[in-house]
CSV table of C-alpha atoms in Angstrom, one decimal:
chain,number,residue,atom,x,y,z
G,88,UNK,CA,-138.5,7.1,123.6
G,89,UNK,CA,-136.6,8.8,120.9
G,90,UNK,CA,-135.6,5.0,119.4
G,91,UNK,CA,-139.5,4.0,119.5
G,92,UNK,CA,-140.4,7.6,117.7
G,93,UNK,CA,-138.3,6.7,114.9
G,94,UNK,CA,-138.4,2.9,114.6
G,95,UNK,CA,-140.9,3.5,111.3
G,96,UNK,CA,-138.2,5.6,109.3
G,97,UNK,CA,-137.2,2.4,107.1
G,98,UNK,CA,-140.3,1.5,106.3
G,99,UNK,CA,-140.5,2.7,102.6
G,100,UNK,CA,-136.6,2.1,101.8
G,101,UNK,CA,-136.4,-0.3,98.9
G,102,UNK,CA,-135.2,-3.6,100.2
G,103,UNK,CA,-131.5,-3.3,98.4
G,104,UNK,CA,-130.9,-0.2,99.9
G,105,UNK,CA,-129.2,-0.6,103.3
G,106,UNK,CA,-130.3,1.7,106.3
G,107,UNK,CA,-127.8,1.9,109.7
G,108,UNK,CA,-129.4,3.6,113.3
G,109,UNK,CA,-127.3,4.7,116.1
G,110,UNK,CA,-128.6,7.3,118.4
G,111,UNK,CA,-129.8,10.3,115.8
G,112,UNK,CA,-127.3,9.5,113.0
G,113,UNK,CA,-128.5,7.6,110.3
G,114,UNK,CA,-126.4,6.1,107.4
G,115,UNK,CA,-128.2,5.2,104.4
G,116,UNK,CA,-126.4,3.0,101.5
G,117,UNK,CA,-126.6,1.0,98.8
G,118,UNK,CA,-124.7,-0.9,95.8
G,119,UNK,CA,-124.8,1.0,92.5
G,120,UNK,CA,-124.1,-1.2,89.6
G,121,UNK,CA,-126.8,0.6,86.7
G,122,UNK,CA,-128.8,4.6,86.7
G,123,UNK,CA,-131.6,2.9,87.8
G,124,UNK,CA,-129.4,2.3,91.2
G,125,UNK,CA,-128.8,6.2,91.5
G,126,UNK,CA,-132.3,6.5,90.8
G,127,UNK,CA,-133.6,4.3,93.4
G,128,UNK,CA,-131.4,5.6,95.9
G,129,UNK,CA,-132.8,9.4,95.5
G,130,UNK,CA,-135.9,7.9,96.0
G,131,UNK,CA,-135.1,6.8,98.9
G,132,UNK,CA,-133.8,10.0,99.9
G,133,UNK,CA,-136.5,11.4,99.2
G,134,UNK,CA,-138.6,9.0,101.3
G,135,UNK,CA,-136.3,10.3,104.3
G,136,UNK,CA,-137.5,13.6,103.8
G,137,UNK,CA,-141.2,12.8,103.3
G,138,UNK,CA,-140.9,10.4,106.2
G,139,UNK,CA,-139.3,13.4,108.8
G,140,UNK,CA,-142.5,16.3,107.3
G,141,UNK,CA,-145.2,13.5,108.3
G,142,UNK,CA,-143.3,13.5,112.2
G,143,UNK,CA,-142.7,16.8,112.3
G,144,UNK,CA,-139.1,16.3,112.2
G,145,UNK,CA,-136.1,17.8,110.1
G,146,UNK,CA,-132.9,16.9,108.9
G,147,UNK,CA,-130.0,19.0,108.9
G,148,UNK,CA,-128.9,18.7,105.5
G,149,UNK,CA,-125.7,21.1,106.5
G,150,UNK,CA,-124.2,17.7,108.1
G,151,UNK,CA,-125.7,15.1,105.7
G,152,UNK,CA,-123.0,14.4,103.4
G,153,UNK,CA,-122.6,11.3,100.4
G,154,UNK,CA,-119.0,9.3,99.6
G,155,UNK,CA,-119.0,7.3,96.6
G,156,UNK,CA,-117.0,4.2,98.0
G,157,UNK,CA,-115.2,2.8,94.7
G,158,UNK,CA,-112.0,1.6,92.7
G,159,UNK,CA,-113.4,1.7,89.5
G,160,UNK,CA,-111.9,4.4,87.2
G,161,UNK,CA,-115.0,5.7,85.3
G,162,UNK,CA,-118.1,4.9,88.5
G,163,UNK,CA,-121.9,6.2,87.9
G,164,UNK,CA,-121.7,9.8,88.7
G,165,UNK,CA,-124.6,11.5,90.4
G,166,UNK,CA,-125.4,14.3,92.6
G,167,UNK,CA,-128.1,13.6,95.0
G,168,UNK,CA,-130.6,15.8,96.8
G,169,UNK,CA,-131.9,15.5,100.3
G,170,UNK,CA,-135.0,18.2,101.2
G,171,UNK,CA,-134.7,20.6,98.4
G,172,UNK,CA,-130.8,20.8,99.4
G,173,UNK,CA,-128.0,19.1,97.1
G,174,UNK,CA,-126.0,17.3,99.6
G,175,UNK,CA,-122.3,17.9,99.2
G,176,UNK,CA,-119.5,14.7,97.8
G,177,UNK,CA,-117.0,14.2,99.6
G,178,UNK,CA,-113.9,12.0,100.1
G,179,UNK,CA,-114.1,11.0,103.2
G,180,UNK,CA,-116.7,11.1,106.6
G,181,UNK,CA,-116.7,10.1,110.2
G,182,UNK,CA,-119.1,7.7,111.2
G,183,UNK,CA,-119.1,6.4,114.7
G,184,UNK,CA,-115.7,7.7,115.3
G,185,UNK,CA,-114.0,6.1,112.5
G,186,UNK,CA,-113.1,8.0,108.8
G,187,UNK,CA,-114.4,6.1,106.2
G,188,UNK,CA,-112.6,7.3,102.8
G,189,UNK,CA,-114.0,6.7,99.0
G,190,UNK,CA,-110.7,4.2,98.8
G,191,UNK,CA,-111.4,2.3,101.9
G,192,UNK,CA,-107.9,3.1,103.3
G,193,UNK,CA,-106.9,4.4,106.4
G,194,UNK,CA,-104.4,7.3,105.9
G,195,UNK,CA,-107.1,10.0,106.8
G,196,UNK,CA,-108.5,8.2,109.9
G,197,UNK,CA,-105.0,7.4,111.0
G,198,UNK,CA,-103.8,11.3,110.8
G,199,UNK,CA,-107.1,12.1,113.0
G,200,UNK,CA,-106.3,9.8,115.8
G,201,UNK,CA,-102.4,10.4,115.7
G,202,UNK,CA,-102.6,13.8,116.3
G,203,UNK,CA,-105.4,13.4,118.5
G,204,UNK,CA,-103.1,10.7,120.7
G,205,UNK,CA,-100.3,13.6,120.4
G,206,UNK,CA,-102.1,16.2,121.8
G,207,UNK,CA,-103.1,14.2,124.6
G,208,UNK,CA,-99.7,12.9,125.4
G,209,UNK,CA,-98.3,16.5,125.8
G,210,UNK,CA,-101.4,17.4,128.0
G,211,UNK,CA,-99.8,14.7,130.3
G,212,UNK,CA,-96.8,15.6,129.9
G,213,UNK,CA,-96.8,19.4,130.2
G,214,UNK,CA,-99.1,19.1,133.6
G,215,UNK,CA,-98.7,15.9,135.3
G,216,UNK,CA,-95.0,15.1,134.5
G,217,UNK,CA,-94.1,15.7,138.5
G,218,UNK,CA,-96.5,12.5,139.0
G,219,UNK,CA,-95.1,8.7,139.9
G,220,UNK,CA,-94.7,6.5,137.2
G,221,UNK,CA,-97.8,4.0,138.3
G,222,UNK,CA,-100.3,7.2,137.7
G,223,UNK,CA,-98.9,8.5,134.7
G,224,UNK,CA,-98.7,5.0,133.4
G,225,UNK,CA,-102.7,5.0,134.3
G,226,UNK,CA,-102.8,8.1,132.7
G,227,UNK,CA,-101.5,7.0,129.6
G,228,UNK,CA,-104.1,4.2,129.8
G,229,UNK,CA,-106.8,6.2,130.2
G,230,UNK,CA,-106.3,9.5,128.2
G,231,UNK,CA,-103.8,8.4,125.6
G,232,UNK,CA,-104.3,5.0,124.4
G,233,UNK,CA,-107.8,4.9,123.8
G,234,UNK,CA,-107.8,7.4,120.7
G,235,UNK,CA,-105.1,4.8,119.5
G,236,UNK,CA,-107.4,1.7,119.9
G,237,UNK,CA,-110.6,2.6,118.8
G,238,UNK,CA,-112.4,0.2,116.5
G,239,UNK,CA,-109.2,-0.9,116.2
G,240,UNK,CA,-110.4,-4.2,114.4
G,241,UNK,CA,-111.6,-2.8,111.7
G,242,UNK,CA,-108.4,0.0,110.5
G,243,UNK,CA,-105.7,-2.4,111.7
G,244,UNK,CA,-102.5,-0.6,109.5
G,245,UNK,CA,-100.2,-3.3,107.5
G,246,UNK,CA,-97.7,-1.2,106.5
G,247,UNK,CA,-94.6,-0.7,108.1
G,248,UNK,CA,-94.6,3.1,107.7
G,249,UNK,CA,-98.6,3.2,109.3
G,250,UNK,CA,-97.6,0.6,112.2
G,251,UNK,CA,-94.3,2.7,113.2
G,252,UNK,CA,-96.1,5.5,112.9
G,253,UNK,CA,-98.5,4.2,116.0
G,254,UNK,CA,-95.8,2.7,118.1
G,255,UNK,CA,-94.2,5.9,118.3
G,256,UNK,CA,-96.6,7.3,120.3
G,257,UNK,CA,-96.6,4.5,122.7
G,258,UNK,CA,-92.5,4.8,122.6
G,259,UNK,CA,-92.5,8.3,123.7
G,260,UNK,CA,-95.5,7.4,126.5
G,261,UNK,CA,-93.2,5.0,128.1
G,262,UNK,CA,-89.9,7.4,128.0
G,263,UNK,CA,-92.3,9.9,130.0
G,264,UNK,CA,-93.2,7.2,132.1
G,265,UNK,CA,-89.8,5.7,133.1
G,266,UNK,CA,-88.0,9.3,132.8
G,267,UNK,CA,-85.4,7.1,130.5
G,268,UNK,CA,-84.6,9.2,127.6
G,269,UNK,CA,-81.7,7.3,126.8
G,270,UNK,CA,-81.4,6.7,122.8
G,271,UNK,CA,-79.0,3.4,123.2
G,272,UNK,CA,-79.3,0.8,120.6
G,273,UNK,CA,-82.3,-1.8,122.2
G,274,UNK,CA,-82.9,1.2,125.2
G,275,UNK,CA,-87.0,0.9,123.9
G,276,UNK,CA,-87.5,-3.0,124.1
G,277,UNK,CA,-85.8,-2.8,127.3
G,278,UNK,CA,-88.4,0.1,128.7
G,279,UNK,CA,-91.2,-1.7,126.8
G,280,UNK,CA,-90.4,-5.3,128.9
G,281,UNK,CA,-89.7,-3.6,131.8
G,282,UNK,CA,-93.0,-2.0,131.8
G,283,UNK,CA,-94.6,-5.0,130.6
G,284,UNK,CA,-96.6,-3.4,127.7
G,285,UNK,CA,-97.1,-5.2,124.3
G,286,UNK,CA,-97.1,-3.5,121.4
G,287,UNK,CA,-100.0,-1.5,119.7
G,288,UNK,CA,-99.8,-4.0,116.9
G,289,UNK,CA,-99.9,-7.1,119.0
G,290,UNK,CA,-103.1,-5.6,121.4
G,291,UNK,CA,-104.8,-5.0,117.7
G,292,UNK,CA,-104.3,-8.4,116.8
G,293,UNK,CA,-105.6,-9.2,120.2
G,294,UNK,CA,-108.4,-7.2,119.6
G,295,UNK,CA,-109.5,-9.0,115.8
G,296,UNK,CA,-109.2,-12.4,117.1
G,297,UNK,CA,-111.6,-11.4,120.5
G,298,UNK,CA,-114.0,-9.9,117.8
G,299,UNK,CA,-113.7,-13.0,115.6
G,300,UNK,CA,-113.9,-14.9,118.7
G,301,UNK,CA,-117.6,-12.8,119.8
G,302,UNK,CA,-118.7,-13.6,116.4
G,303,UNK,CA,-118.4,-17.1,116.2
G,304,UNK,CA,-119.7,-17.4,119.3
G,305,UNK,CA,-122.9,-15.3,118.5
G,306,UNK,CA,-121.9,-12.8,121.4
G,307,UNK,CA,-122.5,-9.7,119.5
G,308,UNK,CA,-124.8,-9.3,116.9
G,309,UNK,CA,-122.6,-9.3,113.7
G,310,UNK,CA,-123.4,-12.1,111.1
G,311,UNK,CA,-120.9,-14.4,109.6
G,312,UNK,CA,-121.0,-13.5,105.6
G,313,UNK,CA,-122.2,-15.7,103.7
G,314,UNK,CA,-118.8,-16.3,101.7
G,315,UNK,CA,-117.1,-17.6,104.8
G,316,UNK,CA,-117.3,-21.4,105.4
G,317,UNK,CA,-115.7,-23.3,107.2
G,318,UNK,CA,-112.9,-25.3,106.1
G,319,UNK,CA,-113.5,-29.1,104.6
G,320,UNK,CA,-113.9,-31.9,107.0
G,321,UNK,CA,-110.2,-33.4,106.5
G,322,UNK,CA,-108.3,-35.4,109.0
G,323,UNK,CA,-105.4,-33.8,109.1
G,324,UNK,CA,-103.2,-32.3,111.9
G,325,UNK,CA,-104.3,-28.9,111.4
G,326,UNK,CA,-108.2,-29.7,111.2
G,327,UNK,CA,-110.4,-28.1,113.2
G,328,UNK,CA,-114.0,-27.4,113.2
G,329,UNK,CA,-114.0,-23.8,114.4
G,330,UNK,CA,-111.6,-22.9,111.7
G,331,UNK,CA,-112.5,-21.2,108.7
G,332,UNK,CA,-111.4,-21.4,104.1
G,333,UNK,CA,-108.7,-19.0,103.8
G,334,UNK,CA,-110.7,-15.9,101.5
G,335,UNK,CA,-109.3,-15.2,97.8
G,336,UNK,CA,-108.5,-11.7,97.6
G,337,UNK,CA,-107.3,-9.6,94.5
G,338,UNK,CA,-106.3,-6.3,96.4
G,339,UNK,CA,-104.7,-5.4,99.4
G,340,UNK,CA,-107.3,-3.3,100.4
G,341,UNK,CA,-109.8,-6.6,100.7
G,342,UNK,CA,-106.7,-8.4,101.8
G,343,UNK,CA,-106.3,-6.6,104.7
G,344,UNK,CA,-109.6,-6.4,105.8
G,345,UNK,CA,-111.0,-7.8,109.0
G,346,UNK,CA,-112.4,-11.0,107.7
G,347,UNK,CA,-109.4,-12.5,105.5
G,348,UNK,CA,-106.9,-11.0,107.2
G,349,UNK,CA,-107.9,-12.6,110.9
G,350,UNK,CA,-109.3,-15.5,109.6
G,351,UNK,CA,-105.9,-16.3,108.6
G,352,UNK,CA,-104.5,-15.7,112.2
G,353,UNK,CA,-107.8,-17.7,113.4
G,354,UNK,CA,-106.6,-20.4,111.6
G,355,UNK,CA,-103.1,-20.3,112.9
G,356,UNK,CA,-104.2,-20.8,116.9
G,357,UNK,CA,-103.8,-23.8,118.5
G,358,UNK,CA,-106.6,-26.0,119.2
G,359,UNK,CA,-106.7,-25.6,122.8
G,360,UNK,CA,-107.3,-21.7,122.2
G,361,UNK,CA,-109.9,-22.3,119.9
G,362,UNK,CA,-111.6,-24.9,122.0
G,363,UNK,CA,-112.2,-22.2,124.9
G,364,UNK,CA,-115.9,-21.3,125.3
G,365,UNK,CA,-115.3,-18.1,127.6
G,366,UNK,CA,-114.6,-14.7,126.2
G,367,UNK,CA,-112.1,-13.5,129.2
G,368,UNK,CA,-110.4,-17.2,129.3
G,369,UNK,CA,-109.9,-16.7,125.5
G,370,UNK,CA,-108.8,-13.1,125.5
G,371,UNK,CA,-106.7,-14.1,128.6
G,372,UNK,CA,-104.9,-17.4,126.1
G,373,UNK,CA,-104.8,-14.8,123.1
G,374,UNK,CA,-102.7,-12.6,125.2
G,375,UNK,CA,-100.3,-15.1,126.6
G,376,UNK,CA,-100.0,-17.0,122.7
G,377,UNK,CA,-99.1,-13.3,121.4
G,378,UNK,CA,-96.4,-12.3,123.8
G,379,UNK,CA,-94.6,-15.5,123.3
């Protein structure tokens, strides 16, 4: 009922100014390239507010907050209002569980779900450490991993520092697992194969190439961009038709974003993977082809 009552609230948001609905959040946005951007955009803002009188609504401008998503050195500054109430900048917010930062890097969202994964592990570990190793490997699964994981595709880490940083956690999960706190040289990869667990970094990979996989397939309701085509029609060995142009980048942080960064991996699967029309067959194939 609550999605019906509000299914009018875009209604008089200009056309190049993007609106996003889950639940009772609301994201609005929109590309600022001139003042008469800014100017459209507090419009809009204010279109929100006139919208929410007329429905005898209200927002609570206390949580509304704006991030000014840029890499230019000198960007259009402007405060924007929101109800009578100047809505506060800030560097970085949460949306849908994930930290979006004005740089479009990851460091911020990354400390949140570490030290949330922490303090999760040492719940399990102070209470349930008397437990046999198949539940607190479940336990692990279920309480501890998941804040690692989360919308994983889109944060993937490339550094070295950000990826160690991760597996950590999952290295000190599978000491309290297998009660081996031994600190010999290769003592982890043995616990790690013994317990059959890939790494975080190879289940995020998984992860990309299943949502690449869903998107292709018109499984979940993300559109292909328009700058992604599909590579020439060549006969050459490494032709196929589900394979995609390798995207130009200038920056790292575009570089290793979710489209060029797993189209390149897309385009490094073998043809019998990418010929597979079911989402668990091909989630199953991705798993096997990454733990070679």
């Amino acid at each position: 009922m609550f999605l019906i009552y509000i299914n009018d609230i875009a209604d008089h948001i200009d056309s190049f100014t993007r609106i996003r609905l889950f639940a009772d959040d609301c994201l609005l946005y929109r590309v600022i390239q001139s003042p008469q951007d800014t100017e459209i955009l507090q419009k809009d803002l204010s279109s929100l507010c006139t919208w929410a009188e007329k429905w005898q609504m209200k927002f609570n401008t206390a949580k509304c907050k704006t991030v000014r998503i840029t890499t230019k050195k000198h960007p259009l500054i402007k405060s924007y209002n929101m109800c009578n109430d100047q809505l506060e900048q800030v560097p970085h917010h949460p949306y849908l569980g994930v930290e979006i930062s004005h740089n479009l890097k990851w460091t911020f969202h990354l400390n949140n779900i570490i030290a949330k994964a922490n303090k999760a592990l040492w719940f399990v570990r102070r209470n349930l450490w008397r437990c046999p190793q198949k539940v607190k490997e479940q336990l692990y699964f279920a309480l501890v991993r998941p804040h690692l994981e989360f919308a994983c595709a889109v944060w993937d880490p490339h550094t070295t520092t950000d990826v160690q940083r991760l597996e950590m956690i999952q290295h000190r999960a599978a000491r309290f697992v297998t009660k081996n706190y031994s600190r010999a040289k290769g003592s982890m990869t043995e616990i790690l194969k013994k317990l059959k667990w890939p790494t975080l970094e190879q289940r995020r990979k998984q992860s990309r190439l299943t949502t690449m996989f869903k998107i292709q397939n018109e499984t979940i309701a993300i559109p292909i961009p328009d700058y992604i085509n599909r590579q020439s029609m060549k006969i050459t060995r490494q032709y196929h038709p589900a394979k995609f142009r390798v995207v130009k980048t200038n920056s790292n942080v575009y570089k290793y974003s979710f489209y060029p960064r797993t189209i390149q991996d897309w385009n490094d699967l073998p043809s019998n993977i990418l010929n597979i029309t079911s989402t668990e067959s091909f989630k199953t194939a991705i798993s096997d082809h990454i733990m070679k």
